[in-house]
XYZ file of N, CA and C in Angstrom:
525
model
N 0.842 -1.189 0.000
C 0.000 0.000 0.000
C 0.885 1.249 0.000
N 0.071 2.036 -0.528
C 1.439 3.720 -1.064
C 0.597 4.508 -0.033
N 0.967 5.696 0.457
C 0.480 6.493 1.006
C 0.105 7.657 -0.085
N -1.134 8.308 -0.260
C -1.003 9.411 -1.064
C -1.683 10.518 -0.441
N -1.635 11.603 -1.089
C -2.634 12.888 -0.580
C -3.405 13.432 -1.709
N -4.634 13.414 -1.161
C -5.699 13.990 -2.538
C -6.296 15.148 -1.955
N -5.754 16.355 -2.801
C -6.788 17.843 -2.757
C -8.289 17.870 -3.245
N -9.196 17.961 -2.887
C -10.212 18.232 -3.305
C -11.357 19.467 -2.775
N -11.758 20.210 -3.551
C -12.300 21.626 -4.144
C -13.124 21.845 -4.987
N -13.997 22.847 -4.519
C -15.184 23.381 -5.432
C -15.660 24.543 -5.274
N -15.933 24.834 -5.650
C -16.359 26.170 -6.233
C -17.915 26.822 -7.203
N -18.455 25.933 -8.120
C -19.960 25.948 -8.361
C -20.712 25.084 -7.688
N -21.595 25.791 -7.998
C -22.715 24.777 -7.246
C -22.947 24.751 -6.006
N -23.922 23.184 -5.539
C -23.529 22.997 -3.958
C -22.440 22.417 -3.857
N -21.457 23.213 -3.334
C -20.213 23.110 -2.694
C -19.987 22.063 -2.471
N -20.852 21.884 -0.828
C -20.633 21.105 -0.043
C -21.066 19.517 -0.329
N -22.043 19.097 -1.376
C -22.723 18.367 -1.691
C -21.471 17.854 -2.947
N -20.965 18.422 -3.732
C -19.787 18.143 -4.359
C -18.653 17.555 -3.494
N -18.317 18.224 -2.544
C -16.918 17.732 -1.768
C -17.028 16.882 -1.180
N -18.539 16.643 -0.650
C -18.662 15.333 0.462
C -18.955 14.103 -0.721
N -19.407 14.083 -2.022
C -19.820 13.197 -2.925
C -18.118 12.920 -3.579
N -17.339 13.534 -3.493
C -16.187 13.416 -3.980
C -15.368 12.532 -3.059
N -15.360 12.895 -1.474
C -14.754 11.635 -0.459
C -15.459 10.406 -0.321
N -16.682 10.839 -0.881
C -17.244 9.371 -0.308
C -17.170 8.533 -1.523
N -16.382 8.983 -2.608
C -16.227 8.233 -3.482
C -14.551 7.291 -3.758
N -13.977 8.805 -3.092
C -12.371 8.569 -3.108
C -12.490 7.118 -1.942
N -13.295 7.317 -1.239
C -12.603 5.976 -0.010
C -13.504 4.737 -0.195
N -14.720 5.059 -1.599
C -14.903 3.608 -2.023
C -14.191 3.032 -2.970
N -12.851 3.568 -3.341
C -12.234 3.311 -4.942
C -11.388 1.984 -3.670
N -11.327 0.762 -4.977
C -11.056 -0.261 -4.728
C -9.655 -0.347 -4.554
N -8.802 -1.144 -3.190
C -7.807 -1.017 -2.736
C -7.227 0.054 -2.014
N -8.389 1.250 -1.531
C -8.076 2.293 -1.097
C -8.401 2.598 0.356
N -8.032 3.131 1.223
C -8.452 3.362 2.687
C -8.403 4.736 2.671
N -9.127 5.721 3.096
C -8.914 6.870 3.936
C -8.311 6.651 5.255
N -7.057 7.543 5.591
C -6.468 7.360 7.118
C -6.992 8.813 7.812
N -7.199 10.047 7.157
C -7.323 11.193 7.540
C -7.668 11.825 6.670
N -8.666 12.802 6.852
C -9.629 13.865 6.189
C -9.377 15.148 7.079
N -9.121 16.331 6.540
C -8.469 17.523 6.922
C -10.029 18.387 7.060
N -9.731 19.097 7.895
C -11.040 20.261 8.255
C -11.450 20.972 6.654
N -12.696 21.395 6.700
C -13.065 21.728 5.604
C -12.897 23.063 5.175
N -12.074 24.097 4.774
C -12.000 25.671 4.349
C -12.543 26.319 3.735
N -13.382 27.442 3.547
C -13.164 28.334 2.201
C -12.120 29.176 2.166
N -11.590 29.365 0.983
C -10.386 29.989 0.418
C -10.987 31.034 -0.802
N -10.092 32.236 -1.404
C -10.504 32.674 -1.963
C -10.073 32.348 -3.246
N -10.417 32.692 -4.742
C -10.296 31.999 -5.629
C -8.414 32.319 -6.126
N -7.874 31.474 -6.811
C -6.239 31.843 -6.934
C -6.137 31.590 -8.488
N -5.950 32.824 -9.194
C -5.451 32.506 -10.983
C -6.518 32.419 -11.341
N -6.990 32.302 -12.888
C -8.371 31.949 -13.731
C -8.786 33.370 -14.061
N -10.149 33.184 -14.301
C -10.986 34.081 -14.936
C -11.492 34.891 -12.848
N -11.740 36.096 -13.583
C -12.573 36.832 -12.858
C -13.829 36.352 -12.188
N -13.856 36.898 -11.138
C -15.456 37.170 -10.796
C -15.907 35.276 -10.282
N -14.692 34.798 -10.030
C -15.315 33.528 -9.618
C -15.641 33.556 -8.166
N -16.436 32.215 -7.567
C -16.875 32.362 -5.837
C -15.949 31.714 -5.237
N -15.674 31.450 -3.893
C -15.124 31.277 -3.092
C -15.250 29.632 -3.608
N -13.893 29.059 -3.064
C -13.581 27.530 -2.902
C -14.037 27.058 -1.798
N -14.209 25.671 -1.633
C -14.229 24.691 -0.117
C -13.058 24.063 -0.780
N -12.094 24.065 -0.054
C -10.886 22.896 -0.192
C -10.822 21.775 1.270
N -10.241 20.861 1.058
C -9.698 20.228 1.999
C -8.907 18.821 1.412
N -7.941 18.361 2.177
C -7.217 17.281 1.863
C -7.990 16.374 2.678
N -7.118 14.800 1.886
C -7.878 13.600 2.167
C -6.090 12.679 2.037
N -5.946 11.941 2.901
C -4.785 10.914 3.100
C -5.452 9.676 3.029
N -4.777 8.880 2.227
C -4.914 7.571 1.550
C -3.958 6.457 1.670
N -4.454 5.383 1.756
C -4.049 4.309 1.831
C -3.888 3.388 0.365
N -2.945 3.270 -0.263
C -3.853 2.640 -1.840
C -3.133 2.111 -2.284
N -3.321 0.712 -2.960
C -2.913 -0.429 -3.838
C -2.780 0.281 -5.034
N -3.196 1.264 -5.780
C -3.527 1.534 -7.291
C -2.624 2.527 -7.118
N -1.350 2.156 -8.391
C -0.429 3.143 -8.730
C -1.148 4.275 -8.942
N 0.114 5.186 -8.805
C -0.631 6.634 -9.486
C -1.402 6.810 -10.505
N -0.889 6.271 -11.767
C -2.059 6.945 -12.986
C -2.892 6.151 -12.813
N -3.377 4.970 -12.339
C -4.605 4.200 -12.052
C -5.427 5.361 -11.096
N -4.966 5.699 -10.099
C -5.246 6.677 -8.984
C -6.035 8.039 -9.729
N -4.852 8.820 -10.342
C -5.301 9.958 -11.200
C -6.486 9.724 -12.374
N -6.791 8.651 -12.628
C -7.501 7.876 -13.392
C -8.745 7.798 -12.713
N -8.815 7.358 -11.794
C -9.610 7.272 -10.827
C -10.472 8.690 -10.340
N -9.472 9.429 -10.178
C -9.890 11.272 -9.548
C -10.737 11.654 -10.771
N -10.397 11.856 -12.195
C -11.172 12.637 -13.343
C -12.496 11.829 -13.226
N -12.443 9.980 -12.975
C -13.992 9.428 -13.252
C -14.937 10.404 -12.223
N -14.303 10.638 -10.919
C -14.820 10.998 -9.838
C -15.643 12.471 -10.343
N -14.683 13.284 -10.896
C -14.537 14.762 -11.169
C -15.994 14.693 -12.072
N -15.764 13.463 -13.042
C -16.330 13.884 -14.410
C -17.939 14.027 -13.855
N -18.110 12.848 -12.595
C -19.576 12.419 -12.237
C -20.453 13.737 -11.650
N -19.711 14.533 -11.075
C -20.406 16.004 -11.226
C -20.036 17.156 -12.183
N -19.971 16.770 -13.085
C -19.696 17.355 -14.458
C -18.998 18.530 -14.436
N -17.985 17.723 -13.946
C -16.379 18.922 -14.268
C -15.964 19.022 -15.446
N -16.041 20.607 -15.809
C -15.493 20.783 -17.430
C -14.075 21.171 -16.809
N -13.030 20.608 -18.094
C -11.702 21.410 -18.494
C -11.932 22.130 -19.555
N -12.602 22.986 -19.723
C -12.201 24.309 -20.678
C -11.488 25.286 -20.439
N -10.983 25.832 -19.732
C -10.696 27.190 -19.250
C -10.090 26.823 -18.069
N -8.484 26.270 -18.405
C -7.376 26.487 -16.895
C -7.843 27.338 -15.569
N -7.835 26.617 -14.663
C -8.272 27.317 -13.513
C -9.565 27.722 -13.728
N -10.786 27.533 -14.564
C -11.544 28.282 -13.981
C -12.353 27.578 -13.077
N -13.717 27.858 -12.564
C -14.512 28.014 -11.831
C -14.879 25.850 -12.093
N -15.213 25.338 -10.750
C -15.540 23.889 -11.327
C -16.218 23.300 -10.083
N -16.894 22.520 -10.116
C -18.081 21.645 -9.475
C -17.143 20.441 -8.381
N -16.270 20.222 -9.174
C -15.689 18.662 -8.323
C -14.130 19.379 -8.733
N -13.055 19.851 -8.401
C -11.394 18.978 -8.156
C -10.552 18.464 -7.315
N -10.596 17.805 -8.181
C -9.512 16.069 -7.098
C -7.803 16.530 -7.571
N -7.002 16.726 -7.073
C -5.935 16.588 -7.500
C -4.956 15.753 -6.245
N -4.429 15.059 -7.302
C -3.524 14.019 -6.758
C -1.695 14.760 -6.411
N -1.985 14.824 -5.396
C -0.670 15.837 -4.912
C 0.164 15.491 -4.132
N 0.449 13.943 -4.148
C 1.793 13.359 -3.426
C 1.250 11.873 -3.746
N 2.084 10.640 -4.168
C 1.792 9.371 -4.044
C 3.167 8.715 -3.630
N 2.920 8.218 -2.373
C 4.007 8.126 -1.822
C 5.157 9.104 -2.196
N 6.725 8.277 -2.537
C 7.845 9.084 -2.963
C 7.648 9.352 -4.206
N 7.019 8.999 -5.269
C 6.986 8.905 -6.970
C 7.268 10.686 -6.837
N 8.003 10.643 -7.768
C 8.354 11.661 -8.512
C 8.095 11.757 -10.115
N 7.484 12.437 -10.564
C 7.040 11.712 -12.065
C 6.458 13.002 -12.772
N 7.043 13.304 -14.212
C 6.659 14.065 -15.160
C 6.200 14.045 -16.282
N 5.212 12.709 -16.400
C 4.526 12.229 -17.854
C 3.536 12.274 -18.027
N 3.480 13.494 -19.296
C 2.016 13.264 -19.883
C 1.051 14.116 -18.752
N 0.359 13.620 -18.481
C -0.965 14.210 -17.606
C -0.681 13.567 -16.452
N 0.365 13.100 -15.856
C 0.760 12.593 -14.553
C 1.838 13.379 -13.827
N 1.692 14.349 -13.053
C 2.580 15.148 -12.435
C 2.354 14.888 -11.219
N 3.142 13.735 -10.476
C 3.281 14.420 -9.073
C 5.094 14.112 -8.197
N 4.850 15.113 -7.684
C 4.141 15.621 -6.593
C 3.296 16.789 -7.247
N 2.001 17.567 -7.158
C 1.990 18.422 -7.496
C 2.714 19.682 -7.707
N 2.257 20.005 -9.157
C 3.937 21.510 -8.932
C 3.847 22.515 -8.741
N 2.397 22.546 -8.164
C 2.095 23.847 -7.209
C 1.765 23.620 -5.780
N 1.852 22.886 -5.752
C 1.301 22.448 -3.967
C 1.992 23.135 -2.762
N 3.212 23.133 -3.280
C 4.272 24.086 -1.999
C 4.000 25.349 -2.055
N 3.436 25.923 -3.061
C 3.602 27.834 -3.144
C 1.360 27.879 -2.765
N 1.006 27.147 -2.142
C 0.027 27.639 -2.151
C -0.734 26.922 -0.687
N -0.934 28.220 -0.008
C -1.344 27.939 1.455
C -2.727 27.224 1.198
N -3.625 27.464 0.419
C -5.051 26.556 0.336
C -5.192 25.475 0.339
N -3.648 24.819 -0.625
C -3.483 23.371 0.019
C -2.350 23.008 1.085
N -1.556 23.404 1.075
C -0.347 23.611 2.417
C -1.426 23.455 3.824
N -2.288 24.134 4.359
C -2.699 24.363 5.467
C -3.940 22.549 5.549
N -4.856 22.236 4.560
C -5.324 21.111 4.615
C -3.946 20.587 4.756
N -3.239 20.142 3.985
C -2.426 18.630 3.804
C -1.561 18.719 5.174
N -1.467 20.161 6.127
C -0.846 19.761 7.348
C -1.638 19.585 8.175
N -3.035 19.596 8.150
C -3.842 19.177 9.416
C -4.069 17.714 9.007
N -3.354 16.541 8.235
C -3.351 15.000 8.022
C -1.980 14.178 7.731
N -0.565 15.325 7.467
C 0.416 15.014 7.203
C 1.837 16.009 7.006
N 1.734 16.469 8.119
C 1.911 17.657 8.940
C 4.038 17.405 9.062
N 4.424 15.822 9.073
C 5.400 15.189 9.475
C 5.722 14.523 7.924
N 5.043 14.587 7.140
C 5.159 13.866 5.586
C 5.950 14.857 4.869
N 7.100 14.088 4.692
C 8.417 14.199 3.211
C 8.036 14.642 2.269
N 7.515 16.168 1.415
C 7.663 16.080 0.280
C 8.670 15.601 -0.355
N 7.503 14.502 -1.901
C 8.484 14.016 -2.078
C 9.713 14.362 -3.295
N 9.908 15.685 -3.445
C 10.631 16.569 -4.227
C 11.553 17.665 -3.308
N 11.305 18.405 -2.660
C 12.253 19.133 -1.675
C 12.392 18.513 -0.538
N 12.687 17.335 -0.452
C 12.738 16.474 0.898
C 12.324 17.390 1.902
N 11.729 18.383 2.285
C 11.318 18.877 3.593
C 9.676 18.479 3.680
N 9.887 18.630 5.167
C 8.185 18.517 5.737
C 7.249 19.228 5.467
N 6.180 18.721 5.578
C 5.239 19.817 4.811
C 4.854 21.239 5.706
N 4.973 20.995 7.256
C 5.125 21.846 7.690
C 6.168 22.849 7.997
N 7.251 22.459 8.027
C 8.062 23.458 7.571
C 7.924 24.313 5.801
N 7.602 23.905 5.129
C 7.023 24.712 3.786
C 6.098 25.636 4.101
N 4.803 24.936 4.791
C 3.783 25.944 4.879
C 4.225 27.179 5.945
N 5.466 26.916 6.964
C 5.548 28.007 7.886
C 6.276 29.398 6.999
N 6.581 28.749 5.617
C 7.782 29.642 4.869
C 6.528 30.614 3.610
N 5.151 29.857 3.675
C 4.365 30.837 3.209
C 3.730 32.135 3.595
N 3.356 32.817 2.956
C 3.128 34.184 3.328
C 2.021 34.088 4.020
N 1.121 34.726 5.312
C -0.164 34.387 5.312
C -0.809 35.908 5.103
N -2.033 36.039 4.595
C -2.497 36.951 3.859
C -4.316 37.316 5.119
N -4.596 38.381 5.674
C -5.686 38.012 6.398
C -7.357 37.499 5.486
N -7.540 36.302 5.926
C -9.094 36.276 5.095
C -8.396 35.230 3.922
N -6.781 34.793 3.756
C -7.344 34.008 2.589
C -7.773 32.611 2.810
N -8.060 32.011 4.277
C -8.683 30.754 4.277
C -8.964 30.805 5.704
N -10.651 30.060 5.803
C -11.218 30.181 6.939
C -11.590 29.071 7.376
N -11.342 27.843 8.265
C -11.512 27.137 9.075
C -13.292 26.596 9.023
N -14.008 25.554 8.170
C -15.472 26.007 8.416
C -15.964 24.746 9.338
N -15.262 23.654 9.015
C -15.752 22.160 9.555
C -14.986 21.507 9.990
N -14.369 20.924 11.315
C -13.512 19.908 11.137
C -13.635 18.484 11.287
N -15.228 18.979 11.359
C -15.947 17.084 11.433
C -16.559 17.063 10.240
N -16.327 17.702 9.068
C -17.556 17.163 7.761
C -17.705 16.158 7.264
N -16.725 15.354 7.327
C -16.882 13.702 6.698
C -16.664 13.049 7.765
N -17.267 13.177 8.680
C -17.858 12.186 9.997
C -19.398 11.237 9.859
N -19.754 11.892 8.721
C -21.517 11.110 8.762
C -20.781 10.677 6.596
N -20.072 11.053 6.229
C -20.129 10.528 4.906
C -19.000 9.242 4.944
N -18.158 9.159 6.703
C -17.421 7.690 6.899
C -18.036 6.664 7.501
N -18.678 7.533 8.077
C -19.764 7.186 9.376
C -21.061 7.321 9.340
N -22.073 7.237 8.490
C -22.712 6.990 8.516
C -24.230 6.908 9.495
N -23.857 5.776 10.117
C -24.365 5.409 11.345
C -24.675 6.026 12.433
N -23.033 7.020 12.717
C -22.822 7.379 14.014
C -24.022 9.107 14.126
């Protein structure tokens, strides 16, 4: 089993109904475990077109048999099922999954980039991926992820703390 970290974010729509349909899909993909799900944020929008709304981001830590591009393979079926368009880099989108560490892989092919190659310069995911892996090796600047995020700028208002139990009834069910 590899350890990985998956970003996931939205921005149209119901938000929240996107992000929670997006984990509860990531931790039924076959050979996969969720170990940790990061508090839920809004952030404000970064790059793209104008005039877009606020994000929900949060990270998700994984347990998983399925190499990376099986994995990343896996994230777009997820993406596509609430009808995520790629037209327009960065813009505005319903479901994104991005696959932003799998284990150590280091890898630059094709539509398979990870570690992600923005993940270090951007506190929206820096601040999730340290509330689940806080002590985890990037695996490109061998440093911790928290030491990276302490080296980012913090800006007031660009990310606000909203849930840190939201996928407690989409693991749990029951409880």
């Amino acid at each position: 089993m590899t350890e990985a970290l998956v970003a996931l974010g939205s921005n149209l729509g119901d938000r929240r109904s996107h992000m929670e349909h997006g984990l509860a899909r990531l931790a039924a993909l076959p050979e996969t475990r969720l170990s940790a799900v990061s508090t839920l944020y809004e952030t404000a929008p970064v790059g793209g077109p104008d005039n877009q709304g606020p994000y929900l981001n949060a990270v998700a830590r994984v347990q998983t048999g399925l190499d990376a591009r099986a994995l990343l393979a896996a994230l777009h079926t997820i993406e596509a099922e609430r009808e995520r368009e790629r037209v327009v880099r960065w813009a505005a989108r319903t479901l994104d999954l991005d696959l932003l560490t799998h284990g150590d892989t280091v890898a630059e092919d094709g539509d398979l980039t990870v570690p992600h190659p923005r993940m270090h310069e951007r506190r929206f995911v820096m601040v999730p991926v340290c509330d689940v892996a806080a002590d985890m090796a990037h695996p490109r600047l061998q440093r911790p992820m928290s030491a990276i995020l302490a080296d980012l700028p913090v800006e007031p208002g660009d990310l606000t703390g909203l849930d840190s139990a939201w996928y407690t009834q989409i693991l749990h069910p029951t409880e």
